[in-house]
Amino acid sequence: MSTRYDAVIVGAGVAGSTCAILLAQAGWAVALVEKQAFPRRKVCGECIAASNLGLINALGIGEKFRALAGTPLRRVAWCAGDTMIEAPLPQLAGTQQPWGSALGREHLDTLLLERARELGATILQPCSVHSVDQFEDQHRCTTIDPAGNALVIEAGVLIDAHGSWQRGPFTDQDSSRPPCASDLFAFKANYSSAQLPEGVLPVLAFAGGYGGMVQGDHGLLTLACCIRRDRLHRWRKKHPGLAAGEAVQKLLEQEIRVVRETLRGAHREGAWLAVGPIRPRIRSARRAAGMFAVGNAAGEAHPILGEGISMAMQSAFLLCERLAGSSTTTDYATAWHRAFAPRIRLASLYAHIAMHPMANRAVLPLLRRWPGLLSIGARLGGKVRCVVDAGKLAGTITRE
Ligand SMILES: Cc1cc2nc3c(=O)[nH]c(=O)nc-3n(C[C@H](O)[C@H](O)[C@H](O)COP(=O)(O)OP(=O)(O)OC[C@H]3O[C@@H](n4cnc5c(N)ncnc54)[C@H](O)[C@@H]3O)c2cc1C
């Protein structure tokens, strides 16, 4: 196996595999390194905004995506206590796919990875990038497979797409902060036979957390949420003996009517998954000469917005069009900041409204009177905004 590539990509989530597809399409020799075996379930709400469907087509997985994904998401609802306020989700203009839909990450990430493989990317999986260093103009990555075998691979371009929830090999990482009450833990579970009205995307607001539910592939419901450490701790003390995920489900069912009704008679498929603490914030899109970050590694929005997949895919396009020389107007870091920093700030505002009972109480009368504010909120959050022109891009990324 070759040990020298044009680009090494660390992590085959949506961001990393999107980069691998685009660079392989442009004729680059690419190595994509992923520590987990696929398919794998992942903590995620799994909603894919309408703004990404063009990108998914451009990546060559559109047909397979449409065959698997859940029904179009046409309405959003704000759900707190016994209240549920609904409004239409904004539609993407000028397309046959005006609404987003949901697809399990075990499917989406596998489709993208297999597409990268098909285009000639070298896939090292399961294999973890253990350390990176620089030698002249080459980045050297030491990878380790599950049997403990080490392999050093080199490339002029190194792309950090390892997400933000696991410690990685990069120096510019979230330092290990001491635990604090406001730390957020993220949970996800899938259910069959759930009773969610078709095409609705409920956003769940409760003291100390927020979440969402969606009907995805194979009729499975995804329930995902974030909860503060202090709230989780107090709740689990009141309910000893319950595993964390089960305690979270009990809390959601007790506090939010729509969760109770949706899960009545539902059957959980697979285990609860959890990660955390998650630290939504702007990180850095360019690390050093020839070293870039995409997806959560570059910056992470509070998941209440359900825009992490969009930001991961779109940041990959922003980077690869520049690496392959088809866009030179602004550098990647500037373009990234312009495109995503406002979304990250807005998501933080929404998250705090949802988590703080007083803010939530203040917002409910406004939403009752003007439910259209929800549609505006979704539009501002990026649901129908794509920062790259997928149609133009598909054919223009070529080797410099
Ligand atoms: C509760 C919750 C709900 C969410 N809901 C939604 C939603 O509905 N819609 C949406 O768009 N977004 C949602 N998100 C956000 C979304 O999940 C993330 O933003 C998205 O997964 C980021 O993609 P990524 O490719 O940057 O990173 P990831 O998807 O995290 O992928 C990183 C990959 O890198 C691999 N990796 C890590 N370290 C190494 C290493 N050292 N070597 C090799 N490989 C490595 C990992 O195994 C992983 O496969 C949600 C997030 C949470 C927490």
Tab-separated table of C-alpha atoms and ligand atoms in Angstrom, residues 9-17 32-38 40 42-49 52 101-102 105 109 124-131 142-144 160-170 185-188 201 210-212 214 222-226 275 278 294-313 315 383, ligand 1:
chain	number	residue	atom	x	y	z
A	9	ILE	CA	-8.464	12.945	5.774
A	10	VAL	CA	-8.962	12.049	9.425
A	11	GLY	CA	-12.505	10.791	10.070
A	12	ALA	CA	-15.162	9.475	7.693
A	13	GLY	CA	-18.219	11.224	9.081
A	14	VAL	CA	-20.196	13.329	6.624
A	15	ALA	CA	-17.503	16.017	6.469
A	16	GLY	CA	-14.556	13.680	5.863
A	17	SER	CA	-16.244	11.446	3.299
A	32	LEU	CA	-9.524	8.472	4.337
A	33	VAL	CA	-8.876	7.140	7.819
A	34	GLU	CA	-11.800	6.100	10.039
A	35	LYS	CA	-11.465	4.545	13.469
A	36	GLN	CA	-14.880	2.852	13.587
A	37	ALA	CA	-16.171	-0.005	11.446
A	38	PHE	CA	-19.236	0.932	9.367
A	40	ARG	CA	-22.402	2.336	12.810
A	42	LYS	CA	-24.313	7.595	15.849
A	43	VAL	CA	-25.748	10.211	18.205
A	44	CYS	CA	-27.535	12.556	15.803
A	45	GLY	CA	-31.072	13.788	15.107
A	46	GLU	CA	-30.501	12.654	11.473
A	47	CYS	CA	-32.486	15.483	9.807
A	48	ILE	CA	-30.953	16.514	6.542
A	49	ALA	CA	-32.012	19.992	5.495
A	52	ASN	CA	-28.136	19.677	1.197
A	101	SER	CA	-35.850	14.423	5.302
A	102	ALA	CA	-34.163	12.076	7.754
A	105	ARG	CA	-26.274	7.895	10.072
A	109	ASP	CA	-22.198	7.804	6.366
A	124	LEU	CA	-8.136	2.790	6.135
A	125	GLN	CA	-10.820	1.410	8.442
A	126	PRO	CA	-11.078	0.606	11.267
A	127	CYS	CA	-7.910	2.531	11.865
A	128	SER	CA	-7.228	5.500	14.101
A	129	VAL	CA	-4.959	8.467	13.434
A	130	HIS	CA	-2.911	8.467	16.571
A	131	SER	CA	-0.574	11.409	16.034
A	142	THR	CA	0.722	7.699	12.438
A	143	THR	CA	-2.258	5.389	12.135
A	144	ILE	CA	-2.955	2.382	14.320
A	160	ASP	CA	-9.154	17.200	10.224
A	161	ALA	CA	-12.665	15.777	9.933
A	162	HIS	CA	-12.594	13.842	13.189
A	163	GLY	CA	-15.628	15.632	14.634
A	164	SER	CA	-15.600	17.137	18.100
A	165	TRP	CA	-16.766	14.473	20.505
A	166	GLN	CA	-13.650	12.372	20.758
A	167	ARG	CA	-10.130	13.404	21.584
A	168	GLY	CA	-8.123	13.378	18.419
A	169	PRO	CA	-4.499	13.679	17.397
A	170	PHE	CA	-4.541	17.432	16.769
A	185	PHE	CA	-24.679	15.426	27.253
A	186	ALA	CA	-26.264	14.190	24.037
A	187	PHE	CA	-28.498	11.117	23.714
A	188	LYS	CA	-30.208	9.314	20.879
A	201	LEU	CA	-40.351	17.838	13.060
A	210	TYR	CA	-33.707	20.410	24.322
A	211	GLY	CA	-34.214	17.788	21.651
A	212	GLY	CA	-36.079	16.672	18.572
A	214	VAL	CA	-38.174	12.702	13.405
A	222	THR	CA	-35.163	9.021	15.926
A	223	LEU	CA	-35.315	10.765	19.288
A	224	ALA	CA	-32.241	12.850	20.105
A	225	CYS	CA	-31.649	15.393	22.826
A	226	CYS	CA	-29.116	17.305	24.881
A	275	VAL	CA	-21.813	11.324	23.977
A	278	ILE	CA	-20.392	18.362	23.757
A	294	VAL	CA	-14.129	20.693	8.264
A	295	GLY	CA	-17.409	19.804	9.958
A	296	ASN	CA	-17.586	19.801	13.742
A	297	ALA	CA	-13.793	19.970	13.948
A	298	ALA	CA	-14.023	23.498	12.504
A	299	GLY	CA	-17.072	24.566	14.484
A	300	GLU	CA	-20.233	23.142	15.993
A	301	ALA	CA	-23.710	24.582	16.352
A	302	HIS	CA	-26.028	23.609	19.213
A	303	PRO	CA	-27.867	20.614	17.745
A	304	ILE	CA	-31.246	22.298	18.344
A	305	LEU	CA	-30.793	23.772	14.858
A	306	GLY	CA	-30.252	20.367	13.211
A	307	GLU	CA	-27.685	21.971	10.902
A	308	GLY	CA	-24.530	20.021	11.774
A	309	ILE	CA	-24.737	17.759	8.720
A	310	SER	CA	-25.296	20.803	6.496
A	311	MET	CA	-22.307	22.584	7.970
A	312	ALA	CA	-20.186	19.450	7.667
A	313	MET	CA	-21.014	18.865	3.999
A	315	SER	CA	-17.680	23.197	4.718
A	383	LYS	CA	-32.711	25.233	6.450
B	1	LIG	C1	-28.157	15.243	19.908
B	1	LIG	C2	-27.702	15.673	18.544
B	1	LIG	C3	-28.615	15.806	17.517
B	1	LIG	C4	-28.200	16.227	16.254
B	1	LIG	N1	-29.117	16.331	15.266
B	1	LIG	C5	-28.757	16.739	14.041
B	1	LIG	C6	-29.700	16.806	12.984
B	1	LIG	O1	-30.869	16.448	13.128
B	1	LIG	N2	-29.283	17.275	11.779
B	1	LIG	C7	-27.991	17.681	11.578
B	1	LIG	O2	-27.703	18.138	10.484
B	1	LIG	N3	-27.068	17.592	12.549
B	1	LIG	C8	-27.408	17.127	13.778
B	1	LIG	N4	-26.470	17.000	14.760
B	1	LIG	C9	-25.083	17.399	14.490
B	1	LIG	C10	-24.333	16.356	13.657
B	1	LIG	O3	-24.458	15.072	14.226
B	1	LIG	C11	-22.849	16.720	13.573
B	1	LIG	O4	-22.706	18.083	13.362
B	1	LIG	C12	-22.172	15.939	12.452
B	1	LIG	O5	-22.141	14.566	12.769
B	1	LIG	C13	-20.739	16.437	12.247
B	1	LIG	O6	-20.158	15.674	11.219
B	1	LIG	P1	-18.565	15.499	11.133
B	1	LIG	O7	-18.324	14.717	9.905
B	1	LIG	O8	-17.894	16.800	11.334
B	1	LIG	O9	-18.174	14.649	12.424
B	1	LIG	P2	-18.654	13.191	12.840
B	1	LIG	O10	-19.950	12.843	12.201
B	1	LIG	O11	-18.565	13.178	14.344
B	1	LIG	O12	-17.559	12.216	12.221
B	1	LIG	C14	-16.256	12.180	12.722
B	1	LIG	C15	-15.687	10.804	12.374
B	1	LIG	O13	-14.283	10.812	12.704
B	1	LIG	C16	-13.941	9.572	13.289
B	1	LIG	N5	-12.739	9.786	14.103
B	1	LIG	C17	-12.624	10.469	15.264
B	1	LIG	N6	-11.370	10.496	15.683
B	1	LIG	C18	-10.634	9.793	14.770
B	1	LIG	C19	-9.253	9.442	14.660
B	1	LIG	N7	-8.351	9.834	15.567
B	1	LIG	N8	-8.869	8.695	13.591
B	1	LIG	C20	-9.766	8.288	12.659
B	1	LIG	N9	-11.083	8.589	12.724
B	1	LIG	C21	-11.504	9.329	13.762
B	1	LIG	C22	-15.173	9.184	14.097
B	1	LIG	O14	-15.219	7.788	14.343
B	1	LIG	C23	-16.315	9.678	13.193
B	1	LIG	O15	-16.787	8.664	12.325
B	1	LIG	C24	-26.843	16.543	16.034
B	1	LIG	C25	-25.911	16.405	17.051
B	1	LIG	C26	-26.334	15.958	18.300
B	1	LIG	C27	-25.321	15.827	19.400
